Short mmCIF file of C-alpha atoms in Angstrom, two decimals:
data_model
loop_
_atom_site.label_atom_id
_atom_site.label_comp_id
_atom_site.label_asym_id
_atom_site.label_seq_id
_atom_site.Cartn_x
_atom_site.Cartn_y
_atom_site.Cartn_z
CA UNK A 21 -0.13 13.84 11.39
CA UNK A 22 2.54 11.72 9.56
CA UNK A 23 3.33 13.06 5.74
CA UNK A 24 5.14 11.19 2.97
CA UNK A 25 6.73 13.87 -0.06
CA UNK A 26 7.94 12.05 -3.18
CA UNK A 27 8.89 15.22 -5.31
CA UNK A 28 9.76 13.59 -8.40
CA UNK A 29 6.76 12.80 -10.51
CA UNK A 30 8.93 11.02 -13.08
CA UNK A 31 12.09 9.63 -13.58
CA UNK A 32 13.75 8.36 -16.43
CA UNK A 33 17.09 5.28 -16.29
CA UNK A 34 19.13 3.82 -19.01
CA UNK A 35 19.11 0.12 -18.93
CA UNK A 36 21.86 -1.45 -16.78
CA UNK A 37 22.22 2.48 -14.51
CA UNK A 38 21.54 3.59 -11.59
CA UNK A 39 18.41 5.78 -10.17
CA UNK A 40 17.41 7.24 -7.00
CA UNK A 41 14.05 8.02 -6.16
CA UNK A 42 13.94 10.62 -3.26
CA UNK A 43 11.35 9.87 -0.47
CA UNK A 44 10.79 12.38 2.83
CA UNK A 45 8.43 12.32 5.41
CA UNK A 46 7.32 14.18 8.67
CA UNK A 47 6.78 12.51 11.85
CA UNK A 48 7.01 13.26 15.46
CA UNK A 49 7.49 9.86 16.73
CA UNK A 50 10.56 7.83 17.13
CA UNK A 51 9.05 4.14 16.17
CA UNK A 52 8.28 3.53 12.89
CA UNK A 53 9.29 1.57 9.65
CA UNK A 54 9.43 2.88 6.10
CA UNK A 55 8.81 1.08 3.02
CA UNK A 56 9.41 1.11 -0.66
CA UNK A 57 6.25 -0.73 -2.90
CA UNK A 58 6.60 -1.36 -6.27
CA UNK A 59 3.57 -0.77 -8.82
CA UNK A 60 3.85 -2.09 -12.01
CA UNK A 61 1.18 -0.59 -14.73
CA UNK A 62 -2.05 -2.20 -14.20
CA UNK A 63 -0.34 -4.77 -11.84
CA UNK A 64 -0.25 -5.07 -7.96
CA UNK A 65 1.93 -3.58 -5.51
CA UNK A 66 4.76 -5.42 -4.22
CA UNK A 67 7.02 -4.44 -1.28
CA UNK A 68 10.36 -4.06 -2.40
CA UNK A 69 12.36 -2.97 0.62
CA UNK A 70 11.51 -2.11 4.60
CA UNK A 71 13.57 -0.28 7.03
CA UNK A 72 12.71 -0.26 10.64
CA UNK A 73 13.78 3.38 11.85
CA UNK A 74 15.52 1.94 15.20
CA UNK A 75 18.20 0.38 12.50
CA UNK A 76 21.36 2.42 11.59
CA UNK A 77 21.72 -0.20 8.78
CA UNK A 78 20.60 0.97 5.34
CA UNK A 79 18.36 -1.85 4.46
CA UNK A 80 19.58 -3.97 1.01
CA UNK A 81 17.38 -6.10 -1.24
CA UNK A 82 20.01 -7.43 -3.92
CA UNK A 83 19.93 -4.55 -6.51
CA UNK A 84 17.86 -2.24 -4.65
CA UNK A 85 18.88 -0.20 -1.35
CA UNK A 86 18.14 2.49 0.65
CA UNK A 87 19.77 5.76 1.82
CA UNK A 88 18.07 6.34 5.49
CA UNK A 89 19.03 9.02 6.94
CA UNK A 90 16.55 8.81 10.35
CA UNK A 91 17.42 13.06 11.29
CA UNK A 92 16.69 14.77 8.32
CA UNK A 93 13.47 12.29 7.74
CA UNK A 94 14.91 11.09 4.32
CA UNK A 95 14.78 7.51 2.83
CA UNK A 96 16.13 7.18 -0.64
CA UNK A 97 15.50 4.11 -2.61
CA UNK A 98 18.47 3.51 -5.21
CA UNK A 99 18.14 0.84 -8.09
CA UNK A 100 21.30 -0.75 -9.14
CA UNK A 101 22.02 -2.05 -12.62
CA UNK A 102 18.36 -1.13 -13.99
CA UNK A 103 16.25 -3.68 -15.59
CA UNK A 104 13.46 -3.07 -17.88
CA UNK A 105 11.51 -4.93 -15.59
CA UNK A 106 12.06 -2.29 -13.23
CA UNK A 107 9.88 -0.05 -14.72
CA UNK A 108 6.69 0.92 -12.65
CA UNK A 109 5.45 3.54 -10.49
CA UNK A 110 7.55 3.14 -7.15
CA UNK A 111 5.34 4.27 -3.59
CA UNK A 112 7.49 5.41 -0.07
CA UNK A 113 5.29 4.72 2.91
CA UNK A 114 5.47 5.22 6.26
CA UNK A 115 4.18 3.07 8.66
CA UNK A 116 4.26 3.85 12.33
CA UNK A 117 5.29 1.60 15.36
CA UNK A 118 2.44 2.33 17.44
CA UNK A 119 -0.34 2.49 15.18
CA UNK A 120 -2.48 -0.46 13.96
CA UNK A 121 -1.27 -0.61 10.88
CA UNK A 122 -2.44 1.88 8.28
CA UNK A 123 0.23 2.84 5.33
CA UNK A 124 1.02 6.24 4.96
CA UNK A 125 1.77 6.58 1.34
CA UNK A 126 3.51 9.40 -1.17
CA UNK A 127 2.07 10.20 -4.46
CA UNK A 128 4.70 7.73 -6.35
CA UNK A 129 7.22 8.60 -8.67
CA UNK A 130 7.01 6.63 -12.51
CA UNK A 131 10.11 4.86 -13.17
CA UNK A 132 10.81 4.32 -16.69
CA UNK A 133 13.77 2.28 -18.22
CA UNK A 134 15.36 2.99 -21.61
CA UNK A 135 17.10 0.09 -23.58
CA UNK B 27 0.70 -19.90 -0.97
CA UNK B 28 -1.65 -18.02 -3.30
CA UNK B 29 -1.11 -14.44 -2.45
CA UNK B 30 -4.21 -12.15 -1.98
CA UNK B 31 -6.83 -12.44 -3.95
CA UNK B 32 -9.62 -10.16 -4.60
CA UNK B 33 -13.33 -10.34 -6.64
CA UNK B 34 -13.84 -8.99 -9.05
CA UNK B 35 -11.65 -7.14 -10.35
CA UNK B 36 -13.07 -4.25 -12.55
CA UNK B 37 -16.99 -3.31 -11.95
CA UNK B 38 -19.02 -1.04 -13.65
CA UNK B 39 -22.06 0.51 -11.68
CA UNK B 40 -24.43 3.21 -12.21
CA UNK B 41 -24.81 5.88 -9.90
CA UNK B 42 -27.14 4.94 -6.94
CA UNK B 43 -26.31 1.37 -7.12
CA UNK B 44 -24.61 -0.84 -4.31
CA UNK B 45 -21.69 -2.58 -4.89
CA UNK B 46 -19.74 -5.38 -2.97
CA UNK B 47 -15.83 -6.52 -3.25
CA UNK B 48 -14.31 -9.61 -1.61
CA UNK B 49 -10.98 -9.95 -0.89
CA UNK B 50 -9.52 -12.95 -0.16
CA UNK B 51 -5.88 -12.78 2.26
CA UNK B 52 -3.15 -14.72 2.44
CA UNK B 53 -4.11 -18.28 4.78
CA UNK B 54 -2.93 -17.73 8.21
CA UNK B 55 -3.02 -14.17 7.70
CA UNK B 56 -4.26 -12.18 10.77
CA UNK B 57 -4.62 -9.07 9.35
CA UNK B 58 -6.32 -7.14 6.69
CA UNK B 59 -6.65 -4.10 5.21
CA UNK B 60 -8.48 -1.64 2.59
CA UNK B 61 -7.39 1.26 0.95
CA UNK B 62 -8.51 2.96 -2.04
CA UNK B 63 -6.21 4.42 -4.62
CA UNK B 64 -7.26 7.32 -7.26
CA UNK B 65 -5.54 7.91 -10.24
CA UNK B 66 -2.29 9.46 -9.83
CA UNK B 67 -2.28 9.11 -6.26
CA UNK B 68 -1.00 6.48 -3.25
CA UNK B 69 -3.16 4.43 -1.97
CA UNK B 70 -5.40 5.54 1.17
CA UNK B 71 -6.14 3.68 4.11
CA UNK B 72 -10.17 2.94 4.59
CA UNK B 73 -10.18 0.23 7.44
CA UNK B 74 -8.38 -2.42 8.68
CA UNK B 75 -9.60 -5.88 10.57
CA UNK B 76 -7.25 -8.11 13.15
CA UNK B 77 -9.27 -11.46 12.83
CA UNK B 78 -13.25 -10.95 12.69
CA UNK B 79 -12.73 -7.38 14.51
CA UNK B 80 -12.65 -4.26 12.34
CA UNK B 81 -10.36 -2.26 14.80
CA UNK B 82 -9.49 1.10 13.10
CA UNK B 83 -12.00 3.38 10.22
CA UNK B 84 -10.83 6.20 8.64
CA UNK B 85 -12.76 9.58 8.19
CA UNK B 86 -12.97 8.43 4.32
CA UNK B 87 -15.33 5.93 5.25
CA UNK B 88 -18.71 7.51 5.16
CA UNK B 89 -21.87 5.84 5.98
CA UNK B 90 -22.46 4.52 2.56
CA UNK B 91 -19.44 1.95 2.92
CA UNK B 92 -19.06 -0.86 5.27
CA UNK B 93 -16.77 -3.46 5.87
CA UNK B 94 -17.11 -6.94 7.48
CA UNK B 95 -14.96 -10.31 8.19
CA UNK B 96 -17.02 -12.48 9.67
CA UNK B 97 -14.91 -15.36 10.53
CA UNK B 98 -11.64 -13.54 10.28
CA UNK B 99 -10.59 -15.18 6.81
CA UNK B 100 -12.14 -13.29 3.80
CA UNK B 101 -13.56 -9.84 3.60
CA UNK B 102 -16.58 -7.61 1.95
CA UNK B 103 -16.43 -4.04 1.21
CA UNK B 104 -19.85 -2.65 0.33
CA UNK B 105 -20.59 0.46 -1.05
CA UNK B 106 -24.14 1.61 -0.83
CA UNK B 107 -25.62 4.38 -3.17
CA UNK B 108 -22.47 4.85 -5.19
CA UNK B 109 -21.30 8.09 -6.65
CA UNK B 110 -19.30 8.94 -9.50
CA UNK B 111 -16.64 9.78 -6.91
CA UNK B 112 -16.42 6.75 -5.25
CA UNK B 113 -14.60 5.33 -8.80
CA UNK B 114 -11.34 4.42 -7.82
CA UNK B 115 -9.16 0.90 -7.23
CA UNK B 116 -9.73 -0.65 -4.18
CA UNK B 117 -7.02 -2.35 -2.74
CA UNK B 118 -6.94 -5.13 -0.26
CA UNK B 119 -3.43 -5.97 1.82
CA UNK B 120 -2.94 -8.72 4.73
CA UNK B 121 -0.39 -8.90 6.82
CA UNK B 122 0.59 -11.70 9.78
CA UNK B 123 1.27 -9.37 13.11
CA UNK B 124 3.23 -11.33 15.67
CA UNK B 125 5.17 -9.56 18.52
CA UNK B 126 8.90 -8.97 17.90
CA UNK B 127 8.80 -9.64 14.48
CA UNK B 128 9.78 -6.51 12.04
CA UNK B 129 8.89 -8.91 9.35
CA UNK B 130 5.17 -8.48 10.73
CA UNK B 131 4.55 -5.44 9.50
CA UNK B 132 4.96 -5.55 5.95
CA UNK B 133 1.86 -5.61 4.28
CA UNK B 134 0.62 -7.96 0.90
CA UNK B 135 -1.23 -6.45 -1.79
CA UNK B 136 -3.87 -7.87 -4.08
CA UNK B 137 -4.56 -6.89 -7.29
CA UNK B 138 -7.21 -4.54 -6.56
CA UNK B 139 -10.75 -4.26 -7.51
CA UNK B 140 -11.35 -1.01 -10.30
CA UNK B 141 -14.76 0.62 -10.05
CA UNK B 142 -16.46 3.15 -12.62
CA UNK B 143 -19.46 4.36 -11.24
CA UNK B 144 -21.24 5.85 -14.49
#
């Protein structure tokens, strides 16, 4: 079965930085996309970034990109110039190719920006 | 386009009681989803329609829940008997699957329904 590990609970980013929240998973299967979902507090999620796995191409959402790196199962999501806005609890999940579409999710990691 | 929308979106139950959520999806939106998210933890898939057909149910599904779409636009969850463990948020997600499109996969979130089952 398909894992996602998020092993940072919390992170902490002065306004205007940079942050990278970590993201691994386990799979066996060589189709599949990965996600990053944004979940502000007692808001809904919203998909900030996907990355099909057959892509070399680190996907790039204007101040938000990822670090894929398909062989050791590693997908990195890295927020440029941090807004205070940015601040939420950020989800990795794994979705695979084949399946019918359930979203394998981490536990999160809480972003929080300083001013 | 209004996003997805679901109804209500906190309930309060006692134990034993049955409890129904609706989720609305985006229009045009071929597939949907539920998941339920405890606190401190990603969401987990419960079951997922493609049009009026519920095609996948995970193991956390018991009995005592039950999904339907009947005309492949809006949805019901129903709990039945609730438990103080079933409080959680329920989630509800469409997506638009068409062949060959990555874009397809990506999944919309609703604000989620919260139940406290006292």
């Amino acid at each position: 079965a398909q894992t996602v590990t998020q092993s940072q609970p919390e992170m902490s980013v002065q306004e205007a930085e940079t942050v990278t929240l970590s993201c691994t998973y386990d799979t066996s299967e060589s189709d599949y996309y990965l996600f990053w979902y944004k979940q502000p507090p007692s808001r809904q999620m919203i998909l900030v970034i996907r990355q099909e796995a057959y892509k070399q191409q680190n996907a790039t959402e204007n101040r938000f990109s990822v670090n894929f790196q398909k062989a050791a199962k590693s997908f990195s999501l890295k927020i440029s110039d941090s807004q205070l806005g940015d601040a939420a609890m950020y989800f990795c999940a794994y979705l695979s190719g084949g399946s019918q579409g359930n979203l394998i999710f981490g536990k999160g990691t809480k972003l929080s920006v300083k001013p | 386009d209004t996003g997805v929308s679901q109804d209500p979106r906190h309930k309060i139950t006692k134990r034993g009681q049955n409890v129904t959520f609706r989720c609305d999806p985006i229009s045009e939106h071929n597939r949907l989803y539920w998941y339920r998210q405890t606190l401190g933890q990603g969401p987990e898939f419960l079951t997922y329609f493609q049009n009026e057909a519920q095609l996948e149910k995970s193991r956390l599904l018991s009995d005592r829940f039950s999904a339907e779409r009947p005309k492949g636009s809006f949805s019901t969850l129903e709990i039945q008997r609730t438990e103080q463990g079933d409080s959680a948020m329920y989630l509800c997600a469409s997506s638009l699957r068409a062949l060959g499109s990555p874009s397809s996969y990506e999944q919309y979130f609703g604000p989620g329904t919260r139940l406290t089952v006292t």
